[in-house]
Structure formats: C-alpha cells, structure tokens
Short mmCIF file of C-alpha atoms and ligand atoms in Angstrom, two decimals:
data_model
loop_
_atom_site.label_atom_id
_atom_site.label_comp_id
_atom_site.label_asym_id
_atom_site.label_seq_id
_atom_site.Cartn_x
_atom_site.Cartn_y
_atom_site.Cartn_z
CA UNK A 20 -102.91 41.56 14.53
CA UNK A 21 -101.35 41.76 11.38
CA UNK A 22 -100.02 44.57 9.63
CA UNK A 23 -102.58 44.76 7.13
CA UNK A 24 -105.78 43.93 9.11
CA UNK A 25 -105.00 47.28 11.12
CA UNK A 26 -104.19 49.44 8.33
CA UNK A 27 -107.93 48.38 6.81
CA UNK A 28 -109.07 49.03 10.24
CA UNK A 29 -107.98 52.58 9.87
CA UNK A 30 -109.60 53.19 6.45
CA UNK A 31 -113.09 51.72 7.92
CA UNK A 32 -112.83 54.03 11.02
CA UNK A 33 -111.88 57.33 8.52
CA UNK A 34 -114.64 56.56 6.32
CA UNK A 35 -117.05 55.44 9.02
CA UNK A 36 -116.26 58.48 11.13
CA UNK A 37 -116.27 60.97 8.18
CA UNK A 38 -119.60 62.64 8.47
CA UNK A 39 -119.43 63.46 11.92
CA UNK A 40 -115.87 64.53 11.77
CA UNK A 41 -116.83 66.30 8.86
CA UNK A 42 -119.12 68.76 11.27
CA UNK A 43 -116.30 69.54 13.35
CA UNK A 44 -116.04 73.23 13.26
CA UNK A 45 -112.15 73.26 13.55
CA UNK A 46 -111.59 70.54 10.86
CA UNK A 47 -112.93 73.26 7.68
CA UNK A 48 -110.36 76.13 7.18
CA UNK A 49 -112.68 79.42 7.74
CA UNK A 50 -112.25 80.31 3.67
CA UNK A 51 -112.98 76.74 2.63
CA UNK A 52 -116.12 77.57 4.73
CA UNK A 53 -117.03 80.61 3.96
CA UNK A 54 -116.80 79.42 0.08
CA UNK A 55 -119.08 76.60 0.66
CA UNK A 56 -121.08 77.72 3.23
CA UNK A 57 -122.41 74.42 4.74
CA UNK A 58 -120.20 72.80 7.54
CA UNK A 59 -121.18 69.57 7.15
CA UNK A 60 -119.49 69.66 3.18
CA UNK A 61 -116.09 70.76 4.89
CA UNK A 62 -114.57 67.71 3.82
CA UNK A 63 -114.01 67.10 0.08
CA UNK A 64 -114.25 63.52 -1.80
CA UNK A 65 -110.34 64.39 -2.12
CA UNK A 66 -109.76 64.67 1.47
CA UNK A 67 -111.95 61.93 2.31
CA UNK A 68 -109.83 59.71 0.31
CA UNK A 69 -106.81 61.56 1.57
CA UNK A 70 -108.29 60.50 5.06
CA UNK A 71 -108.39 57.14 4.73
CA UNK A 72 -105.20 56.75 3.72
CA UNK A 73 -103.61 58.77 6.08
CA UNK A 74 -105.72 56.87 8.83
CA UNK A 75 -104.90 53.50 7.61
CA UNK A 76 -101.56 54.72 7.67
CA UNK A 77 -101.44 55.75 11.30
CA UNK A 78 -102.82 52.30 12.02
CA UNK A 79 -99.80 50.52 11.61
CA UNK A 80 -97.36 53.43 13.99
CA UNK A 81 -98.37 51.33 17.82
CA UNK A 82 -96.44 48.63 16.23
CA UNK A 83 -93.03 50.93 16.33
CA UNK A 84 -92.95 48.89 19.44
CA UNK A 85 -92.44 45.38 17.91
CA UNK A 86 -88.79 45.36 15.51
CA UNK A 87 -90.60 42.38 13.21
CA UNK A 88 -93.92 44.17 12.75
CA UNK A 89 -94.76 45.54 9.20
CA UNK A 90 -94.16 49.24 9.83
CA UNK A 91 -90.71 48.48 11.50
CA UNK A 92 -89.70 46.67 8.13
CA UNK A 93 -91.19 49.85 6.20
CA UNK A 94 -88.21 52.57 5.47
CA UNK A 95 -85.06 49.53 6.14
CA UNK A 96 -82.76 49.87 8.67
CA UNK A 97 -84.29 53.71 9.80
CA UNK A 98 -87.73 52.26 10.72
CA UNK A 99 -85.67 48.73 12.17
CA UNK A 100 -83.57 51.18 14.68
CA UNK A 101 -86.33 53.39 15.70
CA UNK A 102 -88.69 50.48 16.24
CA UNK A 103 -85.82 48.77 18.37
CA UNK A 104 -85.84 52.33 20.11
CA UNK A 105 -89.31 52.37 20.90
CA UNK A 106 -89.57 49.39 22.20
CA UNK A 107 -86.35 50.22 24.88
CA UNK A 108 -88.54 53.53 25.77
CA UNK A 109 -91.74 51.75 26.14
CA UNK A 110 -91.05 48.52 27.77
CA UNK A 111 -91.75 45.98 24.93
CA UNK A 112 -94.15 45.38 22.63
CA UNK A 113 -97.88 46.23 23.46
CA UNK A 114 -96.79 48.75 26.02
CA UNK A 115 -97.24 52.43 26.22
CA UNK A 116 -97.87 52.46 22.39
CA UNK A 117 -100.94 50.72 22.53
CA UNK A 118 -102.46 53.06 24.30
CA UNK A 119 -105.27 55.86 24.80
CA UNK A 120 -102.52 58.13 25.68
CA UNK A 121 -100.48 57.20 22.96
CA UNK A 122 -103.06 57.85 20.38
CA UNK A 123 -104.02 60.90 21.45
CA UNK A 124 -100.65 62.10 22.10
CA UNK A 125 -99.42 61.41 18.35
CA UNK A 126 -102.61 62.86 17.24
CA UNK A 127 -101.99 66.42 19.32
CA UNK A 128 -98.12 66.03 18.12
CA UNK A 129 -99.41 65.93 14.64
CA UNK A 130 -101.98 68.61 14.61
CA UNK A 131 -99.36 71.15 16.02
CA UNK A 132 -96.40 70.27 13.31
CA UNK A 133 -99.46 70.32 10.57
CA UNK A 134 -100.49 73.73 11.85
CA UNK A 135 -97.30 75.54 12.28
CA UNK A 136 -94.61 73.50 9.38
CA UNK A 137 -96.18 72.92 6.09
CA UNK A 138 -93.17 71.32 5.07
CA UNK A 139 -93.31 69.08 8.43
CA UNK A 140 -96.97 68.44 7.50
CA UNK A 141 -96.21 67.48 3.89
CA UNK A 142 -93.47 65.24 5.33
CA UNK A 143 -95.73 63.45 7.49
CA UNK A 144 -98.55 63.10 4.83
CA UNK A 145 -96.18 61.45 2.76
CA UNK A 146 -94.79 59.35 5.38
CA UNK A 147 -98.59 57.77 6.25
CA UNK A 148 -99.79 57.17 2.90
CA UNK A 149 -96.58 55.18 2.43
CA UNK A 150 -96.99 52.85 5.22
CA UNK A 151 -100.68 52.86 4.18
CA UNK A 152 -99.47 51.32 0.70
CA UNK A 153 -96.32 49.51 2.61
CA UNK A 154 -99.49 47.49 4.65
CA UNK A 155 -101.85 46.50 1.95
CA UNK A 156 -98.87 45.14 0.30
CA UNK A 157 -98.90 47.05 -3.07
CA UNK A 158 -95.58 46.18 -4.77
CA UNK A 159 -93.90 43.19 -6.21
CA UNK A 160 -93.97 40.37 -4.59
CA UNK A 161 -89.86 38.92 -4.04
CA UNK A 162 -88.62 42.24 -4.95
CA UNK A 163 -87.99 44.71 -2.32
CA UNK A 164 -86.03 47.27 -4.16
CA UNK A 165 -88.67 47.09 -7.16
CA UNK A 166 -91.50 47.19 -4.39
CA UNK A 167 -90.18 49.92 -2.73
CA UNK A 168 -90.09 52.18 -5.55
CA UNK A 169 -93.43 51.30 -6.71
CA UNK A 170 -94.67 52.53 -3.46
CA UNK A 171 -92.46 56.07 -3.27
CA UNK A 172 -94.09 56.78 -6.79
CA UNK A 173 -97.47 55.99 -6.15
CA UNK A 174 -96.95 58.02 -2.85
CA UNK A 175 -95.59 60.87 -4.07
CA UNK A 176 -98.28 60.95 -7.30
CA UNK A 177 -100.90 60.48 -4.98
CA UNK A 178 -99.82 63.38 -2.85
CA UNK A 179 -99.32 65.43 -5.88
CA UNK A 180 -103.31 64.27 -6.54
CA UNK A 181 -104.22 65.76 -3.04
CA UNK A 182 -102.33 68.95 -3.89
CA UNK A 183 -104.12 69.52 -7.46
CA UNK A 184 -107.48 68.90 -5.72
CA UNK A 185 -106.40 71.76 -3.13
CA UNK A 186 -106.53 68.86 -0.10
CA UNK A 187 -106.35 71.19 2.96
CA UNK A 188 -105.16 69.10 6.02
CA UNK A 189 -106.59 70.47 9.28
CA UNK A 190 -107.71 67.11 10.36
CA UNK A 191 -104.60 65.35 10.10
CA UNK A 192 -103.77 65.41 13.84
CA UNK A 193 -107.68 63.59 13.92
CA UNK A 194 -106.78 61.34 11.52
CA UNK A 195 -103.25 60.58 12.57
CA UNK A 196 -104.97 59.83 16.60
CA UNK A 197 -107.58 57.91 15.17
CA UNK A 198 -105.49 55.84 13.35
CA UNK A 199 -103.59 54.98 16.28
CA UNK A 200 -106.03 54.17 18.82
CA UNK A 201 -107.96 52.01 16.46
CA UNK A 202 -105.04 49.55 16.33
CA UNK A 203 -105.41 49.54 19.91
CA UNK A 204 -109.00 48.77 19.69
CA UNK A 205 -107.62 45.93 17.01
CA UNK A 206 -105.33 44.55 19.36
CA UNK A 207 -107.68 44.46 21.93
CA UNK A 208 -109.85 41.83 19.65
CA UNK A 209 -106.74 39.37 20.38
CA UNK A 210 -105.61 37.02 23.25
CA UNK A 211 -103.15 39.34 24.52
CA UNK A 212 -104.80 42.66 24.92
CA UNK A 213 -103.20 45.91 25.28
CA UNK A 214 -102.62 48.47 28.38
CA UNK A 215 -105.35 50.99 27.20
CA UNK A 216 -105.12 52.76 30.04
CA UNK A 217 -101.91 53.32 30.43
CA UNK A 218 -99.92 54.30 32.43
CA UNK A 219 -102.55 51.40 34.68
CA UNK A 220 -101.09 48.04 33.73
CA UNK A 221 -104.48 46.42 33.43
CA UNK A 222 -104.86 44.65 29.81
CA UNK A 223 -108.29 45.03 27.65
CA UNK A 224 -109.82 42.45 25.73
CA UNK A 225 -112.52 42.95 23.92
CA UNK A 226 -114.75 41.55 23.75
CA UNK A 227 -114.54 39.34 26.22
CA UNK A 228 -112.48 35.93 25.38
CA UNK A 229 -112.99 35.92 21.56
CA UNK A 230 -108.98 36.45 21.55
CA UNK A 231 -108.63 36.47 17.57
CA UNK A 232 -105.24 34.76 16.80
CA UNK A 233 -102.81 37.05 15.05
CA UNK A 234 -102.40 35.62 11.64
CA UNK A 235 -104.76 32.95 11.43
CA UNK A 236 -107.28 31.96 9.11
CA UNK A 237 -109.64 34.03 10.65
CA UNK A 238 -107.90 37.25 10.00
CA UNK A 239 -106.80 36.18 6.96
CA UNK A 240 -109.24 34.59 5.14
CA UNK A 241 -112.18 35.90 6.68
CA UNK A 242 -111.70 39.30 8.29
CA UNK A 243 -109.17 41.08 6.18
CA UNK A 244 -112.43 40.39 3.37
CA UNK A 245 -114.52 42.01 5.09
CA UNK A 246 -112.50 45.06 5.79
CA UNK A 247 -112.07 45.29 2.77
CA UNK A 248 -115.51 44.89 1.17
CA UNK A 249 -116.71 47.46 3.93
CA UNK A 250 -114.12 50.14 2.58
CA UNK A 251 -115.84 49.95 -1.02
CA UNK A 252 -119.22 50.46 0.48
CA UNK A 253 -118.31 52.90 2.61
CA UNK A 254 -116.06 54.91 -0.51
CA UNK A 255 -119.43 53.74 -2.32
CA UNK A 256 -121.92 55.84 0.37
CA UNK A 257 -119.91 58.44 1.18
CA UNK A 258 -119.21 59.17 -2.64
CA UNK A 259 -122.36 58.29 -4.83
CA UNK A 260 -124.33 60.73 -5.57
CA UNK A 261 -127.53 60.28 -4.31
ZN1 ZN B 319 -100.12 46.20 17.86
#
C-alpha cells in the first residue's frame, strides 16, 4: 500500500477507536481526572486531533523496512540509512516490521520514553506528526527543500497548538502501536500479505483473495476518498456538539 493510504488508515483507526480508548483508566492523568470527573471525557478535542495525527503518523514506521517507501524518503539520507538498516535486521521488506509483535513492541517502547523523558516524548511527537504531514503530501509539489520546510513549520506550530491546549500524552505508546499494526492490517488487504504472526512465517491476507494492488486505481482513486471522507465524519461525530 501506498504511503498515504496507510497514514489515512491510522487517522480512521484513532478516531474510530477514540471513545473506547478514551475509557481506558490509564490513558487520563489522575489530575486531568479528578478535574473533570467523568472518565469517559479523558480525552480532549485537542488530543483527539493530536491522536490522529500521531496515529496516522505511526502508520507509515512498518515501512522502515522498504528504502523506496514514503517514510524512508521522509528526513533524507537519515531516514534512507536507517530504512536500509532495518531492512538488513529484519530480513526484507514485509518482514518482522509488519508484524503483531512489531506493533506492539514500538507501542510499549513508546509509552516508556513518553513516561519517563518528556523531552524524548516531545521528540517523538514531533517526529509522527511530521511523517503524518510528510504522507498526505502537504508541501509543494517539485520542491523538496520548499516542501520540507513547509512541513517542519506546520509541525512544530501544530505541536506548539497541542502544548497551549495543555495536550497531555499518556496514550501515545496506544497511539504509536495502533498506528503500526494497522498498516499491517493495510498490507494484509494486498496480494502479498504480511507475517502477522511473526516470528511464524505464515503470510495473512485478508480478506481472502481481494489482494488490492499497491498503487492502483483502486487505492487511488477510490479508496484513498473514502479514507478520507470517513476522517471528516468521524472529526464531524466525535466533535459536534450534540
Ligand atoms: Zn508495508
């Protein structure tokens, strides 16, 4: 799948996932609690846009595997020589990445940095809500340099946004594993499959034999539409008032 289709995929699962995540007892920081009182408030319109971001980011971080993908092509030759690094560790692309462990792995990683460094945690943030912009292609198109500082400032003002609406982050590591194992589930919507299981070699596809073709009209013209669409309803229900 293509960069983009995944990092939409990430933004539907964080925003389809919200209220139940939401009631998570360890996702609300006790005072945040205590304030509001209700558990199922715990997270703000703030951090559910945070969310999505940050889980749209993540959605692009299996692909560290593959030294073309999107995310590889992200941060220049640093993302090109870790990808190409990955991919020695894990065998190729769709190995270990795209995998249960994988996802929940980065997602444990990522809860313990965000608990015990703030400055690791504000690091990462940054890092996934760049990729997130990186993947839907905000820039301009031909010019890298121009492109790429388009995206560092609207990172870094949107991360200032989060920090002037108090965005607390205990559900980054959630986020962050979500992300990841719902480009898996992607992945597994195409010919090829991935090793969910691994370390077991078997390959998932799901479901069975509709193998979507990366980059064809299909995901292009069709489903990367109706990502999208679902992401303003979903803002739309989860924000409205009622
Ligand atoms: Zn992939």
């Amino acid at each position: 799948m293509m960069g983009h289709t995944h990092a939409l995929t990430g933004a539907v699962a964080w925003l389809a996932l919200a209220p139940a995540l939401a009631s998570l007892p360890y996702l609300s920081e006790s005072t945040r609690l205590i304030e509001m009182g209700v558990m199922a408030d715990a997270l703000t319109p703030a951090e559910l846009i945070a969310g999505a971001l940050i889980c749209a980011g993540a959605a692009m971080l299996p692909d560290l595997d593959h030294p073309s993908a999107t995310i590889a092509q992200t941060f220049g030759p640093l993302t090109w020589a870790l990808s190409k690094v990955v991919a020695w560790i894990t065998g190729g692309h769709r190995g270990a990445t795209h995998s249960l462990v994988f996802a929940v792995a980065v997602g444990i990683g990522a809860h313990l940095l965000a608990n015990r460094y703030p400055l690791g945690r504000d690091i990462l943030v940054v890092l996934m809500v760049g990729l997130a912009l990186r993947a839907i292609g905000i820039g301009i198109p031909g010019k890298k340099f121009a492109s790429a500082m388009v995206n560092i400032a609207l990172t870094v003002g949107l991360f200032a946004v989060f920090r002037s609406y108090e965005v607390g982050y205990a559900w980054l590591g959630l986020a962050i594993g979500i992300g990841s194992f719902i480009h898996v589930v992607g992945d597994c919507c195409t010919e090829k499959g991935c090793p969910v299981l691994w370390p077991l070699r078997q390959r998932w596809v799901l479901p069975y034999k509709i193998g979507i073709k990366t980059g064809r009209a299909f995901e292009q013209k069709f489903l990367a539409p109706v990502l999208s669409v679902a992401i303003v309803g979903l803002l739309y229900l989860r924000l409205a008032p009622l």
